[in-house]
XYZ file of C-alpha atoms in Angstrom:
772
model
C -13.710 -15.659 -134.657
C -11.660 -18.197 -136.524
C -10.752 -18.508 -140.055
C -12.845 -21.483 -140.629
C -15.887 -19.492 -138.900
C -16.507 -16.951 -141.634
C -17.257 -17.237 -145.369
C -14.503 -17.478 -147.821
C -16.567 -17.121 -150.879
C -16.082 -13.255 -150.865
C -15.403 -12.117 -154.319
C -12.994 -9.562 -153.991
C -12.999 -6.403 -156.026
C -10.584 -5.779 -158.942
C -8.148 -3.068 -159.281
C -10.550 -1.401 -161.895
C -12.993 -1.181 -159.164
C -10.753 -0.231 -156.298
C -8.630 2.262 -157.900
C -5.533 3.972 -156.710
C -5.048 1.761 -153.691
C -1.092 2.009 -153.679
C -1.588 5.753 -152.664
C -4.499 5.461 -150.239
C -3.523 7.446 -147.075
C -6.517 7.437 -144.921
C -9.710 5.549 -144.586
C -12.914 5.214 -142.703
C -15.616 2.251 -142.271
C -19.221 2.447 -141.625
C -20.125 -1.290 -140.663
C -24.204 -1.578 -140.387
C -26.065 -4.731 -139.879
C -26.225 -5.631 -143.362
C -23.608 -3.809 -145.290
C -20.036 -2.209 -144.589
C -19.181 0.744 -146.551
C -15.476 1.642 -147.036
C -14.194 5.130 -147.729
C -10.687 5.931 -148.611
C -8.600 8.804 -149.867
C -5.893 8.588 -152.165
C -3.490 10.654 -154.211
C -3.602 10.545 -157.925
C -0.848 11.720 -160.137
C -1.429 13.462 -163.339
C -0.492 15.849 -165.933
C -1.214 19.505 -165.982
C -0.037 22.605 -168.035
C 2.198 24.876 -166.285
C 2.253 28.342 -167.476
C 5.360 30.100 -166.799
C 5.976 33.969 -167.535
C 9.072 34.878 -169.685
C 11.312 37.693 -168.040
C 10.875 39.506 -171.261
C 9.590 39.072 -174.683
C 11.942 36.355 -176.552
C 12.967 36.378 -180.213
C 10.067 34.497 -181.489
C 7.684 36.871 -179.463
C 6.289 34.359 -176.740
C 5.249 36.048 -173.507
C 4.963 32.805 -171.547
C 5.818 29.039 -172.318
C 3.801 26.148 -171.298
C 5.186 22.987 -169.971
C 3.835 19.616 -169.145
C 4.200 18.711 -165.421
C 2.941 16.360 -162.773
C 0.637 17.474 -160.079
C -0.762 15.282 -157.191
C -4.606 15.583 -156.457
C -6.526 13.841 -153.595
C -9.520 11.626 -154.475
C -12.009 9.983 -152.222
C -13.330 6.687 -153.194
C -16.074 4.671 -151.753
C -16.824 0.878 -151.878
C -18.958 -1.648 -150.098
C -18.807 -5.285 -148.750
C -21.611 -7.326 -147.046
C -21.149 -7.106 -143.487
C -20.868 -11.059 -143.078
C -17.843 -10.867 -145.066
C -16.204 -8.285 -142.858
C -13.076 -10.474 -142.159
C -12.685 -10.777 -145.986
C -13.040 -6.891 -146.179
C -10.276 -6.512 -143.457
C -7.967 -8.759 -145.017
C -8.423 -6.760 -148.222
C -7.632 -3.698 -146.591
C -4.566 -5.028 -144.954
C -3.273 -6.341 -148.359
C -4.040 -3.524 -150.479
C -4.380 -0.359 -148.197
C -2.689 -0.240 -145.030
C 0.664 -2.397 -145.300
C 2.368 -3.901 -142.494
C 1.310 -3.797 -138.819
C 4.331 -1.698 -138.143
C 3.258 0.869 -140.409
C -0.031 1.144 -138.885
C 0.979 1.083 -135.333
C -0.284 3.974 -133.099
C -2.394 4.891 -136.217
C -6.321 5.227 -135.796
C -9.271 4.305 -138.178
C -12.692 6.190 -138.032
C -15.433 3.497 -137.717
C -19.164 4.136 -137.279
C -22.058 2.083 -137.261
C -22.953 -0.943 -135.103
C -19.722 -2.790 -136.186
C -17.706 -0.030 -134.552
C -18.547 -1.986 -131.316
C -19.107 -5.337 -132.481
C -15.899 -5.664 -134.566
C -13.583 -3.306 -132.587
C -11.375 -5.892 -131.466
C -11.175 -7.828 -134.767
C -10.303 -4.770 -136.430
C -7.542 -3.830 -133.968
C -6.141 -7.428 -134.251
C -6.342 -7.756 -138.229
C -4.989 -4.055 -139.162
C -2.807 -3.277 -136.094
C -4.620 -0.048 -135.731
C -6.709 1.624 -132.929
C -10.523 1.854 -133.598
C -11.810 5.285 -133.020
C -15.369 4.888 -132.622
C -17.627 7.582 -134.060
C -21.202 8.298 -133.257
C -23.641 7.003 -135.957
C -25.974 9.752 -136.038
C -23.672 12.377 -136.056
C -21.729 10.789 -139.060
C -24.870 10.341 -140.938
C -25.661 14.112 -140.479
C -22.172 15.087 -141.397
C -22.380 12.988 -144.452
C -25.612 14.390 -145.638
C -24.730 17.924 -145.175
C -21.673 17.274 -146.934
C -23.406 16.097 -150.016
C -25.757 18.891 -149.884
C -23.067 21.403 -150.308
C -20.916 19.660 -152.617
C -22.717 17.717 -155.119
C -25.232 19.419 -157.414
C -28.184 17.242 -158.278
C -27.537 15.173 -155.175
C -31.168 15.541 -154.116
C -33.950 14.439 -156.248
C -37.582 14.009 -156.331
C -38.866 10.630 -157.685
C -41.869 10.502 -160.117
C -42.372 7.225 -161.462
C -44.654 8.071 -164.315
C -42.962 11.491 -164.715
C -40.966 12.617 -167.595
C -38.386 12.430 -166.596
C -38.743 10.241 -163.450
C -36.117 12.164 -161.391
C -36.332 15.989 -160.686
C -33.035 17.218 -159.423
C -32.971 19.778 -156.637
C -29.579 21.302 -156.972
C -27.366 22.581 -154.407
C -29.180 23.624 -151.194
C -27.256 26.112 -148.955
C -30.646 26.551 -146.670
C -31.387 22.963 -145.902
C -32.159 23.210 -142.182
C -34.494 21.909 -140.492
C -35.054 18.656 -142.079
C -35.928 15.001 -141.331
C -33.428 12.396 -142.265
C -34.957 8.801 -142.498
C -32.036 6.306 -142.433
C -32.958 2.958 -143.592
C -30.489 0.416 -142.976
C -31.195 -2.787 -141.237
C -33.564 -0.979 -138.942
C -34.773 2.772 -139.472
C -33.846 5.832 -137.538
C -35.479 9.240 -137.993
C -33.344 12.136 -137.158
C -34.405 15.851 -136.885
C -31.605 18.109 -137.998
C -31.907 21.781 -137.075
C -28.265 22.885 -137.823
C -24.764 21.688 -138.416
C -24.316 20.920 -134.895
C -27.778 20.236 -133.577
C -29.816 17.013 -134.267
C -31.955 14.515 -132.416
C -33.211 10.963 -133.025
C -37.060 11.318 -132.535
C -38.159 7.999 -133.468
C -37.647 4.872 -135.531
C -38.656 1.274 -136.320
C -37.256 -2.262 -136.317
C -39.018 -2.985 -139.633
C -36.135 -2.039 -142.051
C -33.975 -3.241 -144.736
C -32.807 -6.119 -142.556
C -36.487 -7.074 -142.175
C -36.916 -7.026 -146.043
C -33.771 -9.214 -146.508
C -34.517 -11.508 -143.602
C -37.999 -12.440 -144.412
C -37.551 -12.030 -148.259
C -34.750 -14.647 -147.900
C -37.137 -16.808 -145.863
C -39.965 -16.598 -148.452
C -38.156 -16.734 -151.831
C -34.678 -18.064 -151.108
C -32.907 -14.905 -152.577
C -29.230 -15.126 -151.647
C -28.545 -11.624 -152.021
C -30.345 -7.954 -151.201
C -30.136 -7.245 -155.138
C -31.508 -10.496 -155.942
C -34.545 -9.831 -153.834
C -34.977 -6.296 -155.306
C -34.977 -8.066 -158.752
C -37.430 -10.373 -157.945
C -39.611 -7.576 -156.460
C -39.347 -5.796 -159.763
C -40.846 -8.384 -161.708
C -43.588 -9.167 -159.082
C -47.292 -8.613 -158.907
C -48.294 -8.037 -155.191
C -52.099 -8.077 -155.992
C -51.912 -12.025 -156.102
C -50.620 -11.819 -152.413
C -52.004 -8.412 -150.945
C -55.832 -7.780 -150.150
C -56.698 -4.531 -151.581
C -59.817 -2.209 -150.706
C -61.714 -3.317 -153.688
C -61.234 -6.932 -152.600
C -63.251 -6.243 -149.362
C -65.743 -3.487 -150.615
C -65.919 -4.669 -154.267
C -64.372 -0.997 -155.322
C -63.135 2.035 -153.428
C -64.269 3.052 -149.977
C -65.311 6.524 -150.951
C -66.502 7.677 -147.395
C -62.899 7.744 -146.105
C -61.104 8.379 -149.288
C -59.519 5.077 -149.980
C -59.168 4.047 -153.594
C -59.944 0.616 -154.384
C -56.356 -0.380 -155.496
C -55.089 0.835 -152.011
C -53.654 -2.293 -150.026
C -55.959 -2.839 -147.274
C -53.843 -5.908 -145.907
C -50.089 -7.164 -146.737
C -50.212 -10.830 -147.598
C -54.021 -10.724 -146.855
C -54.857 -13.166 -149.346
C -52.641 -15.646 -148.157
C -54.245 -15.844 -144.913
C -57.497 -16.288 -146.505
C -56.571 -18.964 -149.114
C -58.804 -22.108 -148.774
C -56.089 -24.359 -150.414
C -52.463 -24.291 -149.870
C -51.517 -21.304 -151.687
C -48.833 -21.522 -154.459
C -47.537 -17.887 -154.658
C -44.758 -16.590 -156.846
C -41.510 -15.633 -155.462
C -41.739 -12.471 -157.413
C -44.973 -11.455 -155.861
C -44.187 -12.207 -152.561
C -40.925 -10.190 -152.723
C -42.894 -7.080 -154.206
C -45.643 -7.472 -151.533
C -42.875 -7.478 -148.904
C -41.173 -4.579 -150.233
C -44.292 -2.584 -150.543
C -45.485 -3.274 -146.927
C -42.073 -2.244 -145.444
C -41.768 0.869 -147.809
C -45.551 2.026 -146.996
C -44.971 1.711 -143.091
C -41.642 3.590 -143.279
C -43.187 6.409 -145.386
C -46.193 6.721 -142.860
C -44.056 6.666 -139.783
C -41.797 9.369 -141.607
C -44.786 11.513 -142.266
C -46.222 11.514 -138.729
C -42.824 12.511 -137.154
C -42.321 15.168 -139.790
C -45.870 16.529 -139.148
C -45.376 16.220 -135.356
C -42.265 18.268 -135.348
C -43.302 20.851 -138.077
C -40.892 19.600 -140.725
C -41.380 20.202 -144.588
C -38.658 17.990 -146.054
C -37.958 14.514 -145.556
C -34.796 13.244 -146.830
C -34.565 9.223 -147.142
C -31.122 7.322 -147.080
C -29.741 4.170 -146.477
C -28.928 0.960 -148.521
C -32.646 -0.264 -148.370
C -33.834 2.362 -151.078
C -30.577 1.824 -153.505
C -32.333 3.949 -156.238
C -35.005 1.223 -156.541
C -37.960 2.735 -158.402
C -40.647 0.681 -156.521
C -39.281 1.560 -153.220
C -38.938 5.161 -154.013
C -42.267 5.294 -155.610
C -44.018 3.633 -152.575
C -42.408 6.122 -149.947
C -43.402 8.905 -152.426
C -46.846 7.814 -152.546
C -47.128 7.149 -148.708
C -45.887 10.652 -148.014
C -48.186 12.257 -150.545
C -51.051 10.277 -149.741
C -50.998 11.536 -145.973
C -49.641 14.737 -146.134
C -52.071 15.898 -148.993
C -48.670 17.063 -150.786
C -47.827 19.435 -148.106
C -44.441 17.462 -147.223
C -41.975 16.814 -149.919
C -40.272 13.552 -149.830
C -36.715 13.620 -151.144
C -34.000 11.288 -151.949
C -30.202 10.999 -152.502
C -28.149 9.580 -155.257
C -25.418 8.709 -152.890
C -27.420 8.003 -149.832
C -25.888 4.631 -148.933
C -22.607 6.227 -148.018
C -23.846 8.857 -145.875
C -22.356 7.315 -142.717
C -18.724 6.501 -144.524
C -18.565 10.145 -145.633
C -19.316 11.369 -142.195
C -16.711 9.093 -140.532
C -14.094 9.880 -143.010
C -14.308 13.690 -142.622
C -14.451 13.318 -138.739
C -10.912 12.130 -139.391
C -10.155 14.992 -141.586
C -11.554 17.768 -139.413
C -7.945 18.706 -138.327
C -7.461 19.762 -141.895
C -10.318 22.371 -141.722
C -12.506 20.917 -144.294
C -14.564 24.187 -144.733
C -11.572 25.575 -146.619
C -11.952 23.124 -149.521
C -14.711 21.705 -151.879
C -15.047 18.335 -153.490
C -16.284 17.720 -156.886
C -17.921 14.325 -158.134
C -15.755 12.814 -160.811
C -18.227 11.501 -163.591
C -15.371 9.899 -165.744
C -15.203 7.173 -162.785
C -18.564 7.293 -160.744
C -21.459 5.097 -161.828
C -24.702 6.901 -162.139
C -28.273 6.288 -161.228
C -29.890 2.993 -162.857
C -32.448 3.390 -165.391
C -35.933 2.915 -163.835
C -36.854 0.983 -166.913
C -33.870 -1.491 -166.508
C -32.338 -1.700 -162.832
C -30.395 -4.767 -163.469
C -28.027 -3.861 -166.348
C -26.329 -0.572 -167.036
C -24.684 -0.448 -170.409
C -24.330 -4.363 -170.434
C -22.440 -4.449 -167.199
C -24.036 -6.568 -164.248
C -24.291 -4.203 -161.162
C -23.542 -5.476 -157.625
C -25.449 -2.463 -156.339
C -27.170 0.700 -157.564
C -24.570 3.048 -156.304
C -21.582 0.804 -156.680
C -18.921 3.407 -157.407
C -18.427 7.039 -156.264
C -15.474 9.147 -156.539
C -14.763 12.769 -155.485
C -11.743 14.937 -156.608
C -10.514 17.666 -153.851
C -10.612 21.238 -154.944
C -8.185 23.663 -153.751
C -10.551 26.143 -152.213
C -14.118 26.404 -150.672
C -16.891 27.173 -153.455
C -19.662 29.453 -152.557
C -22.833 30.795 -154.300
C -22.480 34.090 -156.166
C -23.753 36.839 -153.687
C -25.404 38.729 -156.712
C -27.923 36.072 -157.687
C -31.485 36.992 -156.821
C -32.215 33.815 -154.843
C -29.336 31.274 -154.860
C -31.604 28.661 -153.588
C -34.007 28.813 -156.402
C -31.180 29.561 -159.155
C -30.657 26.927 -161.753
C -27.799 27.459 -164.084
C -28.894 25.691 -167.251
C -31.254 27.014 -169.656
C -32.348 23.655 -171.299
C -32.905 20.405 -169.312
C -32.078 17.637 -171.870
C -33.733 15.154 -169.752
C -37.102 16.872 -170.647
C -36.274 18.206 -174.015
C -35.985 14.822 -175.942
C -34.971 16.771 -179.475
C -32.497 18.870 -177.794
C -31.113 15.660 -175.820
C -30.643 13.677 -179.199
C -29.207 16.692 -180.819
C -26.512 17.480 -178.401
C -25.236 14.154 -177.481
C -25.050 13.261 -181.361
C -23.236 16.534 -181.584
C -20.543 15.654 -178.887
C -20.197 12.251 -180.252
C -19.614 13.533 -183.573
C -16.935 16.047 -182.205
C -15.151 13.373 -179.940
C -12.420 12.535 -182.842
C -11.784 16.198 -182.961
C -10.943 16.131 -179.206
C -8.990 13.134 -179.712
C -6.837 14.649 -182.183
C -6.125 17.808 -180.239
C -5.202 15.828 -177.159
C -2.762 13.739 -179.273
C -1.298 16.998 -180.780
C -0.959 18.556 -177.280
C 1.342 15.692 -176.066
C 2.722 14.722 -179.508
C 6.071 13.648 -178.127
C 4.692 11.221 -175.447
C 5.174 7.459 -176.376
C 1.645 6.524 -175.155
C -0.388 9.443 -176.249
C -2.179 7.494 -179.124
C -3.415 4.766 -176.443
C -4.507 7.434 -173.868
C -6.557 9.405 -176.394
C -8.300 6.200 -177.705
C -8.997 5.286 -173.950
C -10.264 8.851 -173.580
C -12.673 8.483 -176.865
C -13.855 5.029 -175.594
C -14.630 6.222 -171.791
C -16.453 9.493 -173.177
C -18.599 7.892 -175.632
C -19.541 5.141 -173.228
C -20.756 7.964 -171.000
C -22.446 9.721 -173.661
C -24.221 6.533 -174.828
C -25.472 5.880 -171.240
C -26.900 9.455 -170.949
C -28.545 8.904 -174.207
C -30.513 5.570 -172.825
C -30.795 6.941 -169.461
C -30.799 10.779 -169.130
C -30.960 10.862 -165.428
C -27.989 8.689 -164.658
C -25.684 11.618 -163.422
C -28.102 14.386 -162.385
C -29.540 16.921 -164.600
C -28.613 16.289 -168.084
C -27.454 19.490 -169.589
C -25.005 20.792 -172.268
C -22.940 21.801 -169.149
C -23.022 18.362 -167.583
C -21.939 16.920 -170.934
C -18.922 19.415 -171.556
C -18.009 18.932 -167.782
C -18.044 14.881 -168.306
C -15.719 15.545 -171.345
C -13.151 17.438 -169.197
C -13.126 14.855 -166.435
C -12.795 12.218 -169.151
C -9.723 14.027 -170.588
C -8.220 14.447 -167.310
C -8.618 10.770 -166.214
C -6.125 10.074 -169.147
C -3.600 12.701 -168.602
C -5.035 15.370 -170.988
C -5.365 18.490 -168.620
C -4.939 21.130 -171.139
C -5.143 20.238 -174.735
C -5.440 23.747 -176.074
C -2.474 25.060 -173.928
C -0.483 25.696 -177.266
C -3.193 26.857 -179.395
C -4.032 29.455 -176.716
C -0.287 30.745 -176.473
C -0.194 31.261 -180.179
C -3.555 33.110 -180.273
C -2.694 35.328 -177.136
C 0.554 36.481 -178.817
C -1.004 37.364 -182.191
C -3.908 39.285 -180.483
C -1.482 41.263 -178.356
C 0.247 42.550 -181.782
C -2.944 44.067 -182.871
C -4.129 45.537 -179.369
C -2.197 48.977 -179.461
C -3.885 49.740 -182.996
C -7.179 48.877 -181.830
C -7.027 51.067 -178.665
C -6.115 53.794 -180.952
C -8.796 53.316 -183.319
C -11.123 53.291 -180.501
C -9.916 56.687 -179.055
C -10.566 58.145 -182.469
C -14.150 57.755 -182.379
C -16.953 59.887 -180.872
C -18.530 58.495 -177.682
C -21.567 56.938 -179.140
C -19.744 55.169 -181.938
C -16.973 54.101 -179.535
C -19.647 52.320 -177.203
C -20.909 50.452 -180.184
C -17.514 49.485 -181.082
C -16.547 48.220 -177.742
C -19.611 45.901 -177.785
C -19.072 44.688 -181.383
C -15.359 44.324 -180.436
C -16.403 41.767 -177.457
C -19.025 39.836 -179.631
C -16.303 39.610 -182.486
C -13.662 38.378 -180.120
C -16.283 35.730 -178.862
C -16.630 34.092 -182.374
C -13.162 32.641 -181.707
C -14.085 29.537 -179.958
C -12.493 26.070 -180.553
C -15.655 24.553 -178.945
C -17.938 25.513 -181.657
C -17.799 23.067 -184.742
C -18.880 25.292 -187.289
C -16.370 27.975 -186.361
C -13.565 25.604 -186.109
C -14.130 24.347 -189.591
C -14.311 27.759 -190.685
C -11.144 28.687 -189.104
C -9.375 25.755 -190.423
C -10.317 26.386 -193.867
C -10.069 29.780 -194.530
C -7.881 32.817 -193.502
C -10.109 33.962 -190.528
C -8.843 37.250 -188.611
C -10.561 39.790 -186.550
C -11.829 41.956 -189.259
C -13.197 38.800 -191.200
C -14.941 37.648 -188.142
C -16.388 41.087 -187.346
C -18.162 40.841 -190.870
C -19.848 37.731 -189.853
C -21.755 39.361 -187.116
C -25.402 39.904 -187.551
C -26.375 43.288 -188.641
C -28.278 45.185 -186.134
C -31.036 44.835 -185.040
C -29.536 41.895 -183.298
C -31.720 38.735 -182.264
C -31.718 40.392 -178.655
C -30.566 43.895 -179.014
C -30.619 46.116 -175.953
C -27.647 48.106 -176.866
C -29.704 51.413 -176.835
C -30.925 50.672 -173.283
C -27.185 50.212 -172.120
C -26.064 53.274 -173.956
C -28.838 55.229 -172.244
C -27.757 53.698 -168.677
C -24.111 54.908 -169.567
C -24.934 58.455 -170.314
C -27.671 58.874 -167.827
C -26.924 56.584 -164.873
C -24.431 56.736 -162.202
C -21.055 55.089 -162.513
C -20.922 51.709 -161.396
C -18.826 51.010 -158.507
C -17.456 47.826 -159.588
C -18.040 45.453 -162.588
C -17.453 41.723 -162.524
C -16.577 40.324 -166.087
C -16.771 36.508 -166.488
C -14.481 36.095 -169.739
C -14.511 33.534 -172.063
C -11.798 32.577 -174.634
C -8.129 33.150 -175.169
C -6.650 35.277 -177.914
C -8.788 37.872 -179.797
C -11.676 37.315 -177.276
C -9.881 38.411 -173.861
C -7.307 40.887 -175.582
C -9.276 42.516 -178.292
C -12.623 42.299 -176.766
C -12.857 42.012 -173.143
C -9.777 44.333 -172.307
C -10.879 47.475 -174.123
C -14.428 47.011 -172.621
C -12.745 46.901 -169.079
C -10.613 49.779 -169.912
C -13.739 51.879 -170.621
C -15.393 51.068 -167.564
C -12.001 51.893 -165.742
C -12.065 55.234 -167.588
C -15.468 55.899 -166.208
C -14.320 55.657 -162.679
C -15.543 52.085 -162.056
C -13.384 49.362 -160.604
C -13.313 46.037 -162.587
C -12.553 42.406 -161.652
C -12.027 40.046 -164.547
C -13.107 36.537 -163.540
C -11.318 33.613 -165.441
C -11.538 29.959 -164.903
C -9.346 28.217 -162.335
C -9.037 25.074 -164.541
C -8.477 24.767 -168.346
C -11.216 23.830 -170.504
C -11.223 23.991 -174.336
C -9.635 27.429 -175.465
C -11.007 29.241 -172.561
C -8.370 31.595 -170.624
C -7.289 30.625 -167.272
C -6.529 32.453 -164.215
C -2.928 31.745 -164.483
C -2.635 32.538 -168.334
C -4.682 35.970 -167.570
C -2.227 37.059 -164.755
C 0.482 36.956 -167.338
C -1.504 38.554 -170.014
C -2.619 41.700 -168.137
C 0.919 42.603 -167.509
C 1.454 42.632 -171.264
C -1.871 44.484 -171.880
C -0.756 47.081 -169.275
C 2.653 47.576 -171.203
C 0.317 48.793 -174.159
C -2.326 50.871 -172.281
C -1.561 53.396 -169.522
C -5.327 53.262 -168.209
C -4.866 49.390 -167.733
C -1.330 49.798 -166.111
C -2.477 52.372 -163.827
C -5.542 50.849 -162.840
C -3.681 47.563 -162.082
C -1.283 49.273 -159.923
C -3.856 50.951 -157.938
C -5.767 47.971 -157.436
C -8.865 49.053 -159.346
C -8.202 46.518 -161.955
C -8.274 42.853 -160.434
C -7.860 39.455 -161.854
C -9.528 36.610 -160.028
C -10.142 32.929 -160.452
C -13.812 31.837 -160.838
C -13.109 28.371 -158.994
C -14.591 26.822 -162.269
C -13.244 24.410 -165.176
C -16.003 24.580 -167.378
C -17.100 26.426 -170.580
C -20.303 26.949 -168.668
C -20.853 29.037 -165.388
C -22.499 27.537 -162.427
C -22.779 30.467 -160.067
C -23.875 28.258 -157.248
C -20.174 27.078 -156.648
C -17.589 30.086 -157.278
C -14.176 30.800 -155.818
C -14.743 31.989 -152.019
C -12.273 34.778 -152.616
C -14.220 35.901 -155.406
C -17.195 35.843 -153.415
C -15.597 37.955 -150.560
C -14.114 40.520 -153.102
C -17.555 41.036 -154.837
C -18.985 41.616 -151.626
C -16.062 43.903 -150.484
C -16.001 45.894 -153.692
C -19.933 46.166 -153.714
C -20.235 44.755 -157.415
C -23.063 46.335 -159.136
C -22.552 45.127 -162.772
C -21.764 41.542 -163.858
C -21.087 40.810 -167.617
C -21.505 37.366 -168.852
C -19.521 36.638 -171.998
C -20.060 33.824 -174.354
C -22.403 31.172 -175.272
C -21.511 28.892 -172.348
C -21.751 31.519 -169.845
C -24.768 33.449 -171.019
C -26.714 31.222 -173.214
C -26.248 27.615 -172.220
C -26.104 28.667 -168.418
C -27.693 31.952 -167.091
C -29.595 32.932 -169.969
C -32.696 33.282 -167.439
C -30.600 33.816 -164.247
C -31.910 36.848 -162.244
C -29.634 39.100 -160.269
C -29.949 41.715 -157.699
C -27.558 43.854 -159.840
C -27.336 44.937 -163.412
C -26.134 42.411 -165.831
C -25.182 42.057 -169.263
C -25.474 38.894 -171.006
C -23.299 38.892 -174.284
C -22.796 36.040 -176.697
C -22.758 35.189 -180.406
C -24.783 32.137 -181.554
C -22.034 29.771 -182.982
C -24.305 26.668 -183.465
C -26.717 26.563 -186.321
C -29.125 24.473 -184.716
C -29.440 26.239 -181.457
C -29.306 29.618 -183.566
C -32.412 28.410 -185.430
C -34.064 27.072 -182.312
C -33.940 30.847 -180.739
C -35.193 32.194 -183.989
C -31.914 33.259 -185.510
C -29.110 32.090 -187.677
C -25.384 31.531 -187.392
C -23.597 34.280 -185.871
C -26.842 35.970 -184.425
C -26.005 38.316 -181.541
C -27.561 38.080 -177.840
C -26.930 41.389 -176.116
C -29.226 41.444 -173.125
C -29.203 44.322 -170.375
C -31.050 43.628 -167.321
C -31.519 45.917 -164.538
C -31.601 44.838 -160.962
C -34.132 42.494 -159.879
C -36.140 42.169 -156.588
C -37.533 38.986 -155.066
C -41.306 38.497 -155.286
C -43.495 35.926 -153.897
C -43.188 32.810 -156.297
C -40.072 34.199 -158.002
C -37.843 31.360 -159.260
C -35.011 33.224 -160.838
C -36.478 32.931 -164.356
């Protein structure tokens, strides 16, 4: 192929779209008949707070110090080209990614799709690499299974007239068996029985290439997206013959409604004069014809093989509402609702993901997980306006996907009653309009405080104000997008909004804005710990149990993520005693204290308790540690679980490993338990004020199993109210929190500083139990 023989008009992406190219180290390509998808992994340097233990307490009372350091993280990027521009794509890779041919000599590139064979020699000559061809079907399945395990809200049901239109399915750890219908230029139907067992059981040549090819002939549309936009505006009834056009209404005897299509393009065939059909109407008719046929073929194969779940993937779909609605209608119509049609947010990248991880297998990919980066990825389009998102013209529906590599594998908590039906979030903001409007505005109102804290944390940096402004702009942009299109990034919840904030902060080099604040509060709280322990030891057993609980609740008030509390702490002297006076008097809003006390006095000693702690300072030191000491004294083992990554003023695992030593210096019970291994400090694998128990650190999962944890304590609003309020466990659980948001408190029937103290006994799975 000569330079003159291929299109030169390719519009190469900008550096904004193709990020971190200079540090890209490996990549893979999925070359289909219509589109080529590129996956590449880069290294991204960002700042992080490094917590270093002081050998002894310094003159100013510091027990550790925090320094800003650079860290390198791996990030996976995805982009696409039209296959007809493959030479331009390879030129781009050569220029931006791989460097010189000498550098690439003896290196391999993973390539899948039909283009792995068709363009093998071209790739080798252009890039100076060897092409390692990967089986297309295996790559599709590997990519699909990867998304199921790593990306919450990857899978959704589409309901065109539902509220909301998208119903997300969460992480599915028990997905097999299923049918994958991959709609590219043609259609392949793959039965997947396990990670290693799959079989192509059917297909059709009528797919995305058919729609694009015929659509271009009929309408003159230049691109796939232009054709989809025409279809969005069209009315197929001017072109298609409906049942009522033949029978004058429904054909009730065989169950056919009058508005069902009897013949695609049927009216064109029976027109007495030369028809003048609109381009939009022809495009819509063609889209419905192909989508209906694919849906019926998928249903027939699923029924034949006894499969209840059908996942639709491939760039034909692209999140387009009409396409998904037509396929859904076809499946529901033929299966009478017995088979579930499911779609994927990132369906167009299945092959590219699979090919990339084929090249990473030597790194043992099961040892770590990946997390979607909402600060940089684009979301699902609004079904009401697929052409523009936030005023930006989109070249495709999923034009940007970035994934950050986590250090370890994340697994479901083994004590969930049913991890497959567990949903962490208490309120779905996509369905609760009033809550959505309140919380989005609440976070918009609080963004300046976040910005100021970020600047304060790196006051000596010359570009700190500029980066803080960029953070504010990016975060507000995302919030506004979620306000107008709540399903853009999956289920919209308080948790997802907080996580999005963290990712936007990280993107502009603010990894731990509260590090200095936490250090100060930890040191202050340690000064009061010894006297608090002495006070507790002087109480009767019954009074001691109440004081331990109120101590946890009091400590939890000190939350820099709660706007009303922050204003209070900044305006007045606010210590532990003042905070304790703010607590709601008993009976609390939810008050299971008497049940808990009875359980302690009459029940067996717990084997092991896992405490998912919240804030630094008074919360962890004056609230959680005394409770942990009491459980240890009773003969239980205790695991205190802290966030792996920083967020707000939540205590992190690295900080806690230092703090526990200082607490041990002040408590012989803590000291002996720590030395004997009865007190364990572990990381949760999370970096959020909330807690998603579908994805926690694999070592913590193993420890919970080996120690036979029979009590879980969830502390704080994020972990016990915004998430897990309805979560069901196979062990005993305490959900402990103070309501520090007036709007939320009133919604739950309380007021500021109302108390939630829920004690729940172990649950057993019953038929129809959804964990709520």
